[in-house]
Amino acid sequence: MIEIKNLKVNVEGKEILKGINLTVNKGEVHAIMGPNGSGKSTLANVLAGREEYEIIDGTILFEGKNLLEMSVEDRAREGVFLAFQYPIEIPGVSNTNLLKNAVNSIRKYRGEEEIDAVDLLALIKEKMSLVEMNKELLSRSVNEGFSGGEKKRNEIFQMAVLEPKLAILDETDSGLDIDALRIVANGVNKFRSSENGIILVTHYQRLLDYIIPDFVHVLNDGKIIKSGDKSLALELEEKGYDWVKDQYAEMASA
Amino acid sequence: MSKITELKNWYLDKFKDFENSLNGESKLPFHQTRIDAIQKFSDLNFPTIKDEEWKFTNISSLLNHNFKPASENVLEFDHSIIEKYLFDEKEYITIVFVNGVFSQKHSNIHSLGEGIVISNLKNAMVEHPEVIEKYLGKFAGYEKNIFTALSTAFAKEGTFIFVKENKIVEKPIQVLFVTSSNEEVFSSPRNLFVFGINSQAKIIESYVGVSDKTSFTNAVTEVILEMGAVVEHVKVQDESERAYHIARTEIDQERSSNYSSYNVNFGGTIVRNDLTTTFNDEYGFCKLNGLYLGKGNQLIDNHTLMNHAMPHCESHEMYKGILTDKSRGVFNGKIFVKRDAQKTNAYQQNKTLLLSEDATINTKPQLEIFADDVKCSHGATVGQLDKNALFYLRTRGLSDQQAKTILIYAFASDVVHSISMRQVRDHLEKLLSEKLLTADLKD
Ligand SMILES: Nc1ncnc2c1ncn2[C@@H]1O[C@H](COP(=O)(O)OP(=O)(O)O)[C@@H](O)[C@H]1O
Ligand SMILES: [Mg+2]
């Protein structure tokens, strides 16, 4: 589905990603863990196409196509979805209006007809119940005045409506209480299928109790320094990141 | 002879022709006012950028044209051409002027109840001389304003609305001014709206162009709200991109009256609006909303004056501008609070979106407060579209243009969303989307 090779990225002249290699196949869930400032959000944003980031080296193939050459919107239309760590508030634009435009842009790109109002509403209703989101939020401006938890739920709700091929969830679990976490995880698990892939950025193990990953990667200082299965997450929880860093340093010097 | 003298002589000549065409109408008392006004026109100078009030608005290109007064040349057009500007004629009362001259053919004045008069100003001069005598020209003085002097000299055609005490005009009144000529034409719409005690009405005053000749509209509107009158007044200027549009609106608010103004500007090459509201008695409420979109080389200048002459009145003003390409905006918002006008509440906001590096805005609030027990505030912001919001929308599949349009729309919509006439609101939203579609939103 997505193949990232030797990705190096500068942010404001400073190298933040220092050669990332990561392949996600259909049906797989990859968790990316790592300390604050290690570059997790940078990676997520680069995949979504954020333009301020400077690609120094490397390639990204998405479904065989060169992702780095695509505009932000075309990536979305091809099926890449980013759930933001800090969802943006957009005063004056209602959630429904955003979804209508999003669904139709994606449909148009695929040569499909615009969704009619009744079908859109039905789709919205179905997906809202999935994340137990309050119907009132629909007519409100995007994320404006939403609580932290509501914002995160709204991201998952949008994902559910847009049905991407690859969902990148950037710390969707942070700031959620245990009930909200369960709801969000449930939404993600319902979305999970053999047809799509998920990159789950988090620095807590607790989300992974609800969404069981196939692979766990440790990102540190712009590099993936260790990969493993779900047991790696538990190990990290127990021992912290330092032992992985030490191990990596030893290997590097060997 | 200087160019300006030549131009003035041109208008003086045109006035003679106009006078000769008046026949019996020149015997009416108002004609003396016209004669006085043309004299003033002759004495006054056209404003230049040396005048503080015209500092950013250079009208010298307007003075390069010899415009012909309207009536001489009406380019006939089929009703279907203006249909897109008209609201449902069953639900609206429609009065149409072509080049400033009343058009029976395109108008549809119906179902006026007793005590409600809507007619051409010319007819009102004969039929309601006491109302004309009392109000016409009493608020828009021409002593110091050359454009008002010109308007007053040529005052004859325009909308006369007279609503008697306690009457409610059930249907909104649409006043449509169409410019249509194959020559460079000059129109002088002169409107007088008088709302009696406790009366109510809604007006939508629109200016559109259906030909691409350079034109000049010099409009003057006087609005009188007697005690307790409630009026909603939307003005939409969407003239051709070669139109000069100079408009003055003077509002007199008497005790406990409530006036809402929506001043929307899309068209024109050089546009200047002067809008003044005066609280001439206590407990008045006034809302001034403005929205404009500049494209190409357009210059849109709004000067407003909120004159708190009496105590216990409240005004809310919100002007928003969107400037693309090389367009320029000017906003000058004055709030005067006279010494006796205690317990005044006056709020003013001006927000501008600058969407290109070549677009400019000159914004200046001007508060002159002589009373001590008042609440007044003002603020001006100038900004660009939020980059993070744009990125967010694009990650949801919206194109760059679509995302920008939505954000601009969100910026603009709160100015017009309180308009109570649904058709007008829909029309404005549609117009705005259309304009944004053809605007260059690349950065
Ligand atoms: N827009 C930016 N401008 C400057 N520095 C940035 C920007 N975004 C991220 N960084 C820097 O890049 C590094 C990685 O940040 P980030 O990707 O947000 O880490 P994480 O998500 O793993 O906490 C940090 O050192 C951060 O300060
Ligand atoms: Mg982060």
XYZ file of C-alpha atoms and ligand atoms in Angstrom:
725
model
C 0.000 0.000 0.000
C 2.674 2.484 1.035
C 6.392 2.183 0.708
C 8.589 4.821 2.309
C 12.275 4.616 1.453
C 15.145 6.559 2.979
C 12.928 9.584 3.669
C 14.871 12.641 4.813
C 13.021 15.823 5.666
C 14.114 19.279 6.750
C 11.955 21.621 8.755
C 13.146 25.194 8.719
C 16.579 24.128 7.657
C 16.932 21.465 10.343
C 16.957 17.777 9.515
C 14.039 16.193 11.382
C 13.548 12.911 9.527
C 16.840 11.213 8.896
C 16.162 8.313 6.582
C 12.872 6.586 7.331
C 12.077 3.193 5.846
C 8.567 1.867 6.346
C 6.256 -0.358 4.371
C 2.607 -0.817 5.223
C 0.633 -3.474 3.395
C -3.107 -3.791 3.018
C -4.790 -4.994 6.154
C -1.908 -4.023 8.445
C -1.853 -1.770 11.468
C 1.507 -0.182 12.258
C 2.063 1.642 15.502
C 4.742 4.315 15.578
C 5.949 5.150 19.035
C 8.630 7.446 20.263
C 9.495 10.243 22.620
C 8.228 13.786 22.144
C 9.992 15.622 19.361
C 11.221 12.462 17.661
C 9.474 13.363 14.392
C 6.228 11.376 14.517
C 3.977 14.286 13.572
C 6.464 15.425 10.968
C 6.240 12.031 9.301
C 2.433 12.071 9.482
C 2.268 15.567 7.984
C 4.746 14.777 5.227
C 2.550 11.866 4.180
C -0.470 14.181 4.068
C 1.507 16.638 1.941
C 2.288 19.554 4.204
C 4.151 21.984 1.996
C 6.428 23.714 4.508
C 8.432 20.541 4.912
C 11.381 20.129 2.614
C 11.986 16.651 1.239
C 15.754 16.176 1.032
C 15.898 12.596 -0.074
C 13.903 9.432 -0.415
C 10.774 8.139 -2.139
C 7.216 7.351 -1.146
C 5.099 5.084 -3.292
C 1.395 4.905 -2.522
C -0.434 2.155 -4.394
C 2.440 2.273 -6.856
C 2.148 6.036 -7.455
C 4.687 8.676 -6.482
C 3.039 10.280 -3.486
C 5.557 13.101 -3.215
C 4.478 14.464 -6.583
C 0.818 14.680 -5.611
C -0.924 17.751 -4.244
C -2.377 17.596 -0.750
C -5.907 17.194 -2.088
C -4.977 14.511 -4.590
C -3.416 12.449 -1.826
C -6.706 12.691 0.061
C -8.614 11.751 -3.072
C -6.303 8.783 -3.664
C -7.160 7.600 -0.175
C -4.701 9.062 2.335
C -6.271 10.415 5.501
C -4.576 12.226 8.367
C -6.279 12.516 11.731
C -4.549 15.576 13.185
C -2.822 15.620 16.533
C -4.243 19.118 16.925
C -7.405 19.382 14.787
C -7.878 22.856 13.305
C -10.828 25.052 14.222
C -12.560 26.605 11.226
C -15.084 29.255 12.259
C -17.973 29.726 9.853
C -17.621 26.357 8.112
C -20.015 23.732 9.395
C -19.014 20.112 9.781
C -21.743 19.095 7.365
C -20.533 21.589 4.790
C -16.976 20.307 5.103
C -18.093 16.694 4.713
C -20.314 17.455 1.744
C -17.466 19.184 -0.045
C -14.981 16.500 0.914
C -17.152 13.584 -0.169
C -18.000 15.238 -3.459
C -14.437 16.267 -4.269
C -13.303 12.723 -3.736
C -16.182 11.332 -5.790
C -15.541 13.757 -8.611
C -11.875 12.741 -8.699
C -12.945 9.158 -9.084
C -15.381 10.032 -11.841
C -18.400 9.362 -9.665
C -21.545 11.448 -9.329
C -22.136 13.857 -6.475
C -23.777 12.311 -3.458
C -27.393 13.363 -3.043
C -28.432 15.080 0.138
C -30.454 12.180 1.511
C -27.673 9.648 1.012
C -25.145 11.992 2.566
C -27.306 12.428 5.606
C -27.768 8.696 5.955
C -24.029 8.140 5.668
C -23.333 10.829 8.232
C -25.864 9.393 10.667
C -24.443 5.908 10.385
C -20.861 7.056 11.001
C -21.800 9.415 13.795
C -23.294 6.640 15.806
C -20.071 4.727 15.291
C -18.139 7.274 17.357
C -21.153 8.195 19.498
C -20.875 11.780 18.396
C -23.521 14.300 19.342
C -25.701 15.215 16.369
C -25.634 18.868 17.433
C -21.981 19.098 16.507
C -22.837 18.644 12.828
C -24.249 22.090 12.280
C -21.546 23.708 14.369
C -18.373 25.132 12.884
C -15.591 22.614 12.370
C -13.965 21.940 15.751
C -14.841 25.405 17.011
C -15.470 25.278 20.730
C -15.171 21.474 20.722
C -13.605 19.838 23.750
C -10.340 18.014 23.172
C -12.168 14.696 23.113
C -14.822 15.949 20.703
C -12.136 17.123 18.309
C -10.475 13.715 18.274
C -13.783 11.952 17.811
C -14.583 14.303 14.972
C -11.373 13.250 13.231
C -12.311 9.595 13.473
C -15.826 10.409 12.364
C -14.484 12.159 9.262
C -12.258 9.186 8.574
C -15.228 6.870 8.821
C -17.216 8.995 6.355
C -14.378 9.360 3.844
C -13.293 5.703 4.028
C -9.635 6.176 3.092
C -7.257 3.400 2.076
C -4.573 4.580 4.456
C -5.415 6.264 7.727
C -2.686 8.015 9.678
C -3.834 8.722 13.208
C -1.572 11.188 14.964
C -1.940 10.783 18.729
C -5.663 10.400 18.430
C -5.589 8.901 21.920
C -3.973 11.821 23.724
C -6.290 13.855 25.874
C -9.017 11.213 25.870
C -10.511 9.780 29.004
C -10.928 6.030 29.138
C -14.516 6.036 27.832
C -13.680 8.288 24.924
C -10.599 6.184 24.218
C -12.753 3.061 24.008
C -15.190 4.797 21.664
C -12.448 6.078 19.388
C -10.717 2.694 19.359
C -14.009 1.042 18.537
C -14.428 3.433 15.581
C -10.974 2.561 14.329
C -11.534 -1.172 14.735
C -14.769 -1.001 12.756
C -12.867 0.795 10.017
C -10.030 -1.708 10.061
C -10.274 -4.222 7.230
C -8.226 -6.391 4.958
C -8.491 -3.644 2.353
C -6.939 -0.738 4.221
C -3.905 0.173 6.241
C -3.477 2.166 9.433
C -0.505 4.054 10.826
C -1.090 4.669 14.476
C 1.087 7.337 16.029
C 1.072 7.272 19.789
C 3.389 7.441 22.703
C 1.264 5.504 25.087
C 0.820 1.788 25.089
C -2.766 2.096 26.389
C -4.339 2.701 22.943
C -2.703 -0.510 21.770
C -4.737 -2.454 24.319
C -7.764 -1.571 22.246
C -6.304 -1.447 18.766
C -3.950 -4.377 18.443
C -1.134 -3.496 16.041
C 0.559 -5.917 13.690
C 3.844 -4.032 13.955
C 5.366 -1.578 16.375
C 8.165 0.824 15.387
C 10.205 3.059 17.601
C 11.001 6.450 16.129
C 13.800 8.346 17.770
C 15.610 11.426 16.538
C 14.174 11.038 13.045
C 15.044 7.384 12.601
C 13.230 4.102 13.180
C 15.551 2.468 15.645
C 13.621 -0.688 16.366
C 10.691 -2.626 14.957
C 8.821 -5.528 16.394
C 5.368 -6.910 17.079
C 2.880 -5.818 19.739
C 5.049 -7.158 22.525
C 7.549 -4.376 21.810
C 4.963 -1.849 22.933
C 4.595 -3.627 26.255
C 8.326 -3.752 26.681
C 8.546 -0.015 26.025
C 5.821 0.598 28.561
C 7.760 -1.305 31.126
C 11.315 -0.159 30.435
C 10.976 3.197 28.654
C 12.849 4.200 25.525
C 16.396 4.361 26.816
C 17.244 0.701 26.437
C 16.167 0.822 22.774
C 18.284 3.902 22.234
C 21.265 2.215 23.905
C 20.820 -0.931 21.883
C 20.676 1.156 18.717
C 23.785 3.106 19.651
C 25.673 -0.125 20.304
C 24.635 -1.532 16.957
C 25.626 1.650 15.215
C 29.056 1.688 16.783
C 29.629 -2.024 16.225
C -9.802 76.642 -20.612
C -8.777 73.962 -18.150
C -10.011 70.428 -18.493
C -12.063 70.738 -15.319
C -13.712 73.974 -16.430
C -14.554 72.308 -19.718
C -16.058 69.380 -17.900
C -18.102 71.633 -15.651
C -19.358 73.546 -18.677
C -20.357 70.222 -20.162
C -22.532 69.450 -17.145
C -23.862 73.027 -17.054
C -24.881 72.645 -20.691
C -26.511 69.350 -19.948
C -28.395 71.023 -17.143
C -29.824 73.565 -19.605
C -31.035 70.734 -21.822
C -32.471 69.023 -18.783
C -34.252 72.195 -17.703
C -35.747 72.656 -21.161
C -37.096 69.129 -21.062
C -38.899 69.755 -17.788
C -41.952 71.628 -19.115
C -44.454 72.192 -16.322
C -42.232 70.525 -13.748
C -39.995 73.565 -13.691
C -42.877 75.496 -12.101
C -42.755 73.303 -8.997
C -41.040 74.789 -5.942
C -38.282 72.168 -5.975
C -36.953 73.590 -9.205
C -35.534 76.576 -7.338
C -33.459 74.094 -5.326
C -32.149 72.604 -8.570
C -31.108 76.017 -9.815
C -29.364 76.763 -6.548
C -27.663 73.355 -6.635
C -26.308 73.759 -10.163
C -24.866 77.098 -9.081
C -23.157 75.347 -6.163
C -21.924 72.664 -8.520
C -20.386 75.373 -10.628
C -18.692 76.977 -7.611
C -17.400 73.828 -5.896
C -14.285 71.902 -6.863
C -14.077 68.215 -7.588
C -12.254 66.488 -4.755
C -8.623 65.534 -5.197
C -6.334 63.366 -3.112
C -5.331 66.527 -1.281
C -8.742 66.475 0.389
C -8.540 64.454 3.581
C -11.818 62.696 2.762
C -10.523 61.611 -0.656
C -6.928 60.954 0.266
C -6.845 57.402 -1.090
C -9.468 57.753 -3.794
C -8.281 59.467 -6.901
C -11.206 60.225 -9.173
C -9.255 61.992 -11.904
C -10.095 59.226 -14.403
C -13.795 59.888 -13.813
C -13.196 63.472 -14.852
C -11.792 62.379 -18.202
C -15.216 61.340 -19.418
C -18.039 63.444 -20.780
C -20.974 61.401 -19.627
C -24.382 62.073 -21.107
C -27.332 62.391 -18.782
C -29.426 59.292 -18.835
C -32.854 59.805 -20.387
C -31.281 60.600 -23.741
C -30.225 57.060 -24.372
C -31.867 53.916 -23.205
C -30.615 50.748 -24.774
C -33.718 48.607 -24.831
C -33.319 45.153 -23.440
C -35.525 42.218 -22.875
C -36.969 41.710 -19.410
C -35.246 38.321 -19.270
C -31.843 40.046 -19.089
C -32.592 41.527 -15.709
C -34.626 38.635 -14.397
C -31.601 37.167 -12.664
C -31.364 40.331 -10.583
C -35.024 40.324 -9.632
C -36.583 38.479 -6.772
C -39.863 36.652 -7.009
C -42.195 39.351 -8.293
C -45.118 37.869 -6.451
C -43.351 38.172 -3.135
C -41.578 41.450 -3.824
C -42.662 44.862 -4.965
C -40.405 45.764 -7.846
C -39.514 49.210 -9.116
C -36.974 49.408 -11.923
C -34.991 52.295 -13.359
C -32.922 52.189 -16.500
C -30.022 54.643 -16.491
C -31.746 56.291 -13.568
C -35.035 56.739 -15.410
C -38.185 55.005 -14.210
C -39.208 52.061 -16.336
C -42.883 51.193 -16.209
C -42.239 48.206 -18.424
C -39.896 46.466 -16.037
C -41.577 47.487 -12.788
C -44.226 45.638 -10.885
C -45.716 47.729 -8.123
C -48.607 45.868 -6.629
C -50.595 45.149 -3.516
C -49.700 48.342 -1.694
C -52.005 48.791 1.215
C -53.587 52.065 2.168
C -51.127 54.649 3.432
C -48.226 53.284 1.436
C -46.857 55.116 -1.580
C -44.162 53.803 -3.870
C -43.594 55.808 -7.004
C -41.178 57.669 -9.172
C -39.859 60.775 -7.391
C -41.072 62.937 -10.265
C -44.668 61.929 -9.589
C -44.263 62.480 -5.874
C -43.220 66.072 -6.540
C -46.698 66.629 -7.925
C -48.704 64.273 -5.768
C -47.032 64.692 -2.373
C -45.565 68.203 -2.415
C -45.791 68.515 1.386
C -43.601 65.424 1.910
C -41.124 66.613 -0.720
C -41.046 70.044 0.805
C -40.435 68.650 4.261
C -37.757 66.081 3.513
C -36.169 66.157 0.060
C -32.679 67.571 0.271
C -33.003 68.275 3.977
C -30.546 65.572 5.039
C -28.197 65.303 2.089
C -26.953 68.872 1.952
C -25.176 69.962 -1.198
C -23.450 73.073 0.133
C -20.119 71.311 0.466
C -20.519 68.263 -1.693
C -20.130 68.651 -5.441
C -21.602 65.227 -6.204
C -24.693 65.920 -4.127
C -24.976 69.323 -5.799
C -24.921 67.570 -9.172
C -27.469 65.032 -7.966
C -29.760 67.735 -6.631
C -29.564 69.734 -9.843
C -30.642 66.706 -11.846
C -33.017 65.323 -9.214
C -36.160 64.066 -10.869
C -36.147 60.314 -11.188
C -35.697 57.885 -8.344
C -37.669 55.961 -5.792
C -40.097 57.674 -3.532
C -41.309 55.555 -0.660
C -43.701 57.018 1.835
C -45.138 54.827 4.564
C -47.649 56.421 6.854
C -47.931 56.038 10.602
C -48.398 52.459 11.862
C -48.321 50.965 8.371
C -46.336 47.870 7.636
C -45.195 47.195 4.100
C -45.780 43.457 4.013
C -43.680 42.727 0.959
C -40.059 43.710 0.603
C -39.497 46.498 -1.892
C -36.892 45.925 -4.541
C -35.479 49.013 -6.193
C -33.359 48.037 -9.171
C -31.170 50.456 -11.101
C -29.935 49.096 -14.398
C -27.297 50.766 -16.506
C -27.789 49.936 -20.153
C -26.449 52.164 -22.857
C -24.272 52.122 -25.938
C -22.916 55.515 -24.940
C -21.096 56.770 -21.872
C -24.044 57.579 -19.724
C -24.516 59.378 -16.441
C -27.425 58.540 -14.152
C -28.627 60.404 -11.080
C -30.912 58.241 -9.045
C -32.414 60.290 -6.298
C -34.269 58.357 -3.628
C -36.395 59.523 -0.761
C -37.644 56.984 1.771
C -39.906 58.319 4.493
C -41.101 55.956 7.204
C -43.804 57.305 9.464
C -44.225 56.678 13.169
C -44.125 52.965 14.035
C -44.082 51.923 10.393
C -42.042 49.018 9.061
C -40.434 48.128 5.738
C -37.693 46.160 4.052
C -35.852 47.495 1.056
C -33.363 46.018 -1.312
C -31.722 48.622 -3.485
C -29.591 47.156 -6.279
C -27.387 48.632 -8.969
C -26.422 46.495 -11.932
C -24.950 47.023 -15.386
C -25.946 45.102 -18.482
C -23.710 46.839 -21.019
C -19.963 47.284 -21.005
C -19.724 51.013 -21.742
C -18.121 53.190 -19.120
C -20.850 54.704 -16.985
C -21.282 56.992 -14.023
C -23.888 56.558 -11.341
C -24.258 59.387 -8.861
C -26.862 58.234 -6.384
C -28.227 60.095 -3.392
C -30.651 58.503 -0.972
C -32.304 60.078 2.033
C -33.937 57.809 4.579
C -36.117 59.140 7.366
C -37.241 56.941 10.226
C -39.835 58.628 12.373
C -40.387 57.508 15.947
C -40.454 53.737 16.338
C -39.991 52.941 12.664
C -38.198 49.675 11.848
C -36.362 49.461 8.554
C -34.053 46.945 6.967
C -32.167 48.377 4.017
C -29.899 46.320 1.790
C -27.892 48.021 -0.924
C -26.136 45.842 -3.464
C -23.820 47.437 -5.961
C -22.884 45.065 -8.761
C -22.363 47.405 -11.682
C -20.122 46.600 -14.643
C -16.392 46.680 -14.181
C -16.257 49.964 -16.067
C -18.746 51.779 -13.895
C -18.014 54.684 -11.607
C -20.350 54.525 -8.673
C -20.640 57.363 -6.207
C -23.380 57.004 -3.666
C -24.436 58.937 -0.646
C -26.959 57.655 1.850
C -28.176 59.857 4.674
C -30.286 58.379 7.432
C -32.248 60.368 9.956
C -33.256 58.302 12.972
C -35.907 59.647 15.269
C -36.841 58.358 18.711
C -36.661 54.581 19.279
C -36.270 53.845 15.612
C -34.400 50.791 14.420
C -32.394 50.795 11.208
C -30.319 47.952 9.727
C -28.103 48.678 6.785
C -26.317 46.127 4.609
C -23.975 47.767 2.157
C -22.658 45.210 -0.311
C -20.259 46.058 -3.122
C -19.021 43.745 -5.854
C -18.906 45.784 -9.061
C -17.573 49.067 -10.392
C -14.126 50.396 -11.214
C -14.124 53.220 -8.672
C -16.751 52.994 -5.988
C -17.338 55.477 -3.232
C -20.064 55.106 -0.638
C -20.752 57.760 1.957
C -23.205 56.564 4.539
C -24.245 58.697 7.470
C -26.678 57.846 10.217
C -27.729 60.481 12.711
C -29.577 59.764 15.906
C -31.726 62.846 16.174
C -33.575 61.562 19.210
C -33.089 59.081 22.035
C -33.228 55.275 22.156
C -32.383 54.664 18.542
C -30.723 51.461 17.366
C -28.645 51.143 14.255
C -26.762 48.327 12.619
C -24.358 49.077 9.794
C -23.045 46.037 7.983
C -20.766 46.209 4.995
C -19.218 43.658 2.687
C -17.121 44.169 -0.400
C -15.067 42.097 -2.763
C -12.408 43.774 -4.886
C -10.875 42.215 -7.984
C -8.630 43.402 -10.803
C -7.938 47.097 -10.386
C -11.120 47.955 -8.521
C -11.122 50.626 -5.863
C -13.858 50.376 -3.265
C -14.110 53.158 -0.721
C -16.618 53.134 2.132
C -16.920 56.161 4.351
C -19.369 55.822 7.191
C -20.357 58.259 9.865
C -22.289 57.139 12.894
C -23.491 60.319 14.463
C -24.626 59.936 18.063
C -26.224 63.304 18.579
C -28.619 62.186 21.324
C -28.343 60.009 24.448
C -29.275 56.366 24.961
C -28.648 55.177 21.431
C -26.804 52.099 20.294
C -24.920 51.377 17.087
C -23.147 48.283 15.812
C -20.982 48.502 12.784
C -19.201 45.683 10.983
C -17.485 46.182 7.636
C -15.636 43.361 5.949
C -13.571 43.478 2.802
C -11.994 40.847 0.609
C -9.336 42.134 -1.731
C -7.737 40.140 -4.532
C -5.437 40.963 -7.465
C -4.470 44.644 -7.458
C -7.678 45.869 -5.926
C -7.755 48.537 -3.280
C -10.067 49.109 -0.376
C -10.640 52.166 1.758
C -12.589 52.170 4.975
C -13.123 55.278 7.015
C -15.469 54.824 9.924
C -16.292 57.823 11.989
C -18.161 57.720 15.243
C -19.183 61.061 16.660
C -20.599 61.203 20.147
C -21.911 64.652 20.950
C -21.537 66.156 24.388
C -25.124 65.420 25.380
C -25.187 61.903 24.002
C -24.642 60.148 27.344
C -25.238 56.400 27.645
C -24.181 55.871 24.083
C -23.122 52.383 23.023
C -21.148 52.376 19.812
C -19.187 49.445 18.413
C -17.246 49.344 15.213
C -15.272 46.560 13.539
C -13.448 46.513 10.250
C -11.917 43.299 8.973
C -10.063 42.829 5.748
C -8.753 39.769 3.985
C -5.863 40.601 1.703
C -5.584 37.771 -0.771
C -2.757 39.035 -2.914
C 0.458 40.898 -2.350
C -0.647 43.666 -4.674
C -3.956 44.330 -2.948
C -4.085 47.174 -0.448
C -6.366 48.463 2.252
C -6.410 51.798 3.980
C -8.499 51.571 7.073
C -9.088 54.328 9.542
C -11.450 54.415 12.468
C -12.126 57.894 13.717
C -13.767 58.291 17.103
C -14.648 61.718 18.354
C -16.264 61.422 21.731
C -17.408 64.438 23.695
C -19.656 62.704 26.239
C -18.164 60.943 29.268
C -20.636 58.199 30.101
C -20.404 56.077 26.976
C -19.254 52.667 25.782
C -17.417 52.845 22.512
C -15.048 50.438 20.877
C -13.491 49.883 17.537
C -11.093 47.445 15.982
C -9.491 46.820 12.652
C -7.821 43.644 11.483
C -6.072 42.900 8.239
C -5.063 39.354 7.515
C -4.655 36.463 5.149
C -6.390 33.138 5.037
C -5.389 30.770 7.809
C -2.729 28.450 6.325
C -3.491 25.671 8.780
C -7.190 25.778 7.971
C -6.387 25.639 4.251
C -4.146 22.624 4.754
C -6.766 20.914 6.893
C -9.469 21.375 4.258
C -7.179 20.127 1.503
C -6.325 16.992 3.477
C -10.051 16.299 3.277
C -9.934 16.392 -0.519
C -10.969 19.979 -1.243
C -9.013 21.734 -3.977
C -6.942 24.758 -3.108
C -9.477 27.058 -4.807
C -12.400 25.313 -3.120
C -10.773 25.512 0.289
C -10.019 29.202 -0.176
C -13.533 29.888 -1.394
C -15.019 28.171 1.635
C -12.807 30.102 4.030
C -13.525 33.434 2.337
C -17.170 32.594 2.358
C -17.020 31.825 6.059
C -15.284 35.139 6.628
C -17.964 37.029 4.707
C -21.106 35.193 5.606
C -21.741 36.585 9.071
C -22.108 40.056 7.569
C -25.088 39.039 5.482
C -26.547 36.155 7.422
C -28.747 38.388 9.561
C -30.581 39.737 6.505
C -34.150 38.631 7.090
C -35.104 38.425 3.407
C -34.197 34.871 2.532
C -34.165 35.408 -1.221
C -31.820 38.344 -0.827
C -29.504 36.375 1.407
C -29.448 33.450 -1.015
C -28.848 35.819 -3.900
C -25.903 37.437 -2.148
C -24.400 34.118 -1.208
C -24.708 32.965 -4.793
C -23.228 36.202 -6.121
C -20.319 35.924 -3.741
C -19.602 32.323 -4.798
C -19.754 33.311 -8.461
C -17.402 36.215 -7.930
C -14.984 34.051 -5.994
C -15.015 31.452 -8.749
C -13.719 33.992 -11.236
C -11.347 35.719 -8.838
C -7.692 34.838 -8.978
C -7.047 33.212 -5.634
C -3.535 32.011 -6.384
C -1.031 33.465 -4.004
N 6.700 23.777 11.958
C 7.835 23.534 12.628
N 8.769 24.487 12.707
C 9.917 24.257 13.379
N 10.225 23.110 13.970
C 9.328 22.121 13.917
C 8.089 22.287 13.243
N 7.400 21.144 13.330
C 8.184 20.309 14.056
N 9.337 20.902 14.398
C 10.435 20.280 15.143
O 10.618 19.012 14.623
C 10.871 18.056 15.644
C 9.884 16.919 15.550
O 8.591 17.384 15.907
P 7.321 16.458 15.797
O 7.321 15.805 14.459
O 6.154 17.298 16.111
O 7.581 15.409 16.919
P 6.597 14.402 17.653
O 5.306 14.407 16.917
O 7.298 13.093 17.564
O 6.475 14.867 19.045
C 10.822 18.804 16.952
O 12.130 19.115 17.326
C 10.068 20.074 16.610
O 10.500 21.120 17.410
Mg 3.357 14.841 17.514
